[in-house]
Amino acid sequence: MTGIVYKSTGSWYQVKSEDGKFHQCRIKGKFRIKGIKSTN
């Protein structure tokens, strides 16, 4: 699944998928461990 992050709250992210639906997601562990960060 591919989507765009619209909102982040703590460790939860609101993501809009390609079909237009919103999903509550958490970031994958390897991104957290590597310290990858993003900005708006």
Short mmCIF file of C-alpha atoms in Angstrom, two decimals:
data_model
loop_
_atom_site.label_atom_id
_atom_site.label_comp_id
_atom_site.label_asym_id
_atom_site.label_seq_id
_atom_site.Cartn_x
_atom_site.Cartn_y
_atom_site.Cartn_z
CA MET A 1 0.00 0.00 0.00
CA THR A 2 1.18 3.50 -0.81
CA GLY A 3 -0.18 6.69 0.70
CA ILE A 4 0.43 10.24 1.84
CA VAL A 5 0.80 11.17 5.51
CA TYR A 6 -1.66 13.93 6.38
CA LYS A 7 -1.30 14.14 10.16
CA SER A 8 0.94 12.71 12.87
CA THR A 9 -0.01 12.38 16.51
CA GLY A 10 2.70 10.86 18.69
CA SER A 11 3.58 7.55 17.04
CA TRP A 12 0.33 7.37 15.01
CA TYR A 13 -0.07 8.73 11.49
CA GLN A 14 -3.21 9.49 9.48
CA VAL A 15 -2.50 8.30 5.94
CA LYS A 16 -4.59 8.76 2.80
CA SER A 17 -4.22 5.76 0.49
CA GLU A 18 -4.31 5.76 -3.30
CA ASP A 19 -8.04 4.90 -3.27
CA GLY A 20 -8.83 7.99 -1.16
CA LYS A 21 -9.49 6.21 2.16
CA PHE A 22 -7.85 7.31 5.42
CA HIS A 23 -6.01 4.82 7.64
CA GLN A 24 -4.45 5.07 11.11
CA CYS A 25 -0.87 3.75 10.87
CA ARG A 26 2.36 3.48 12.83
CA ILE A 27 5.78 3.95 11.25
CA LYS A 28 7.75 0.83 10.41
CA GLY A 29 10.29 -0.17 13.08
CA LYS A 30 13.40 0.01 10.91
CA PHE A 31 12.70 3.68 10.12
CA ARG A 32 12.38 4.49 13.85
CA ILE A 33 15.56 2.59 14.70
CA LYS A 34 17.60 4.31 11.95
CA GLY A 35 16.35 7.69 13.14
CA ILE A 36 14.85 8.69 9.78
CA LYS A 37 12.77 11.83 10.23
CA SER A 38 10.66 13.94 7.94
CA THR A 39 9.31 17.46 8.07
CA ASN A 40 6.23 19.14 6.63
#
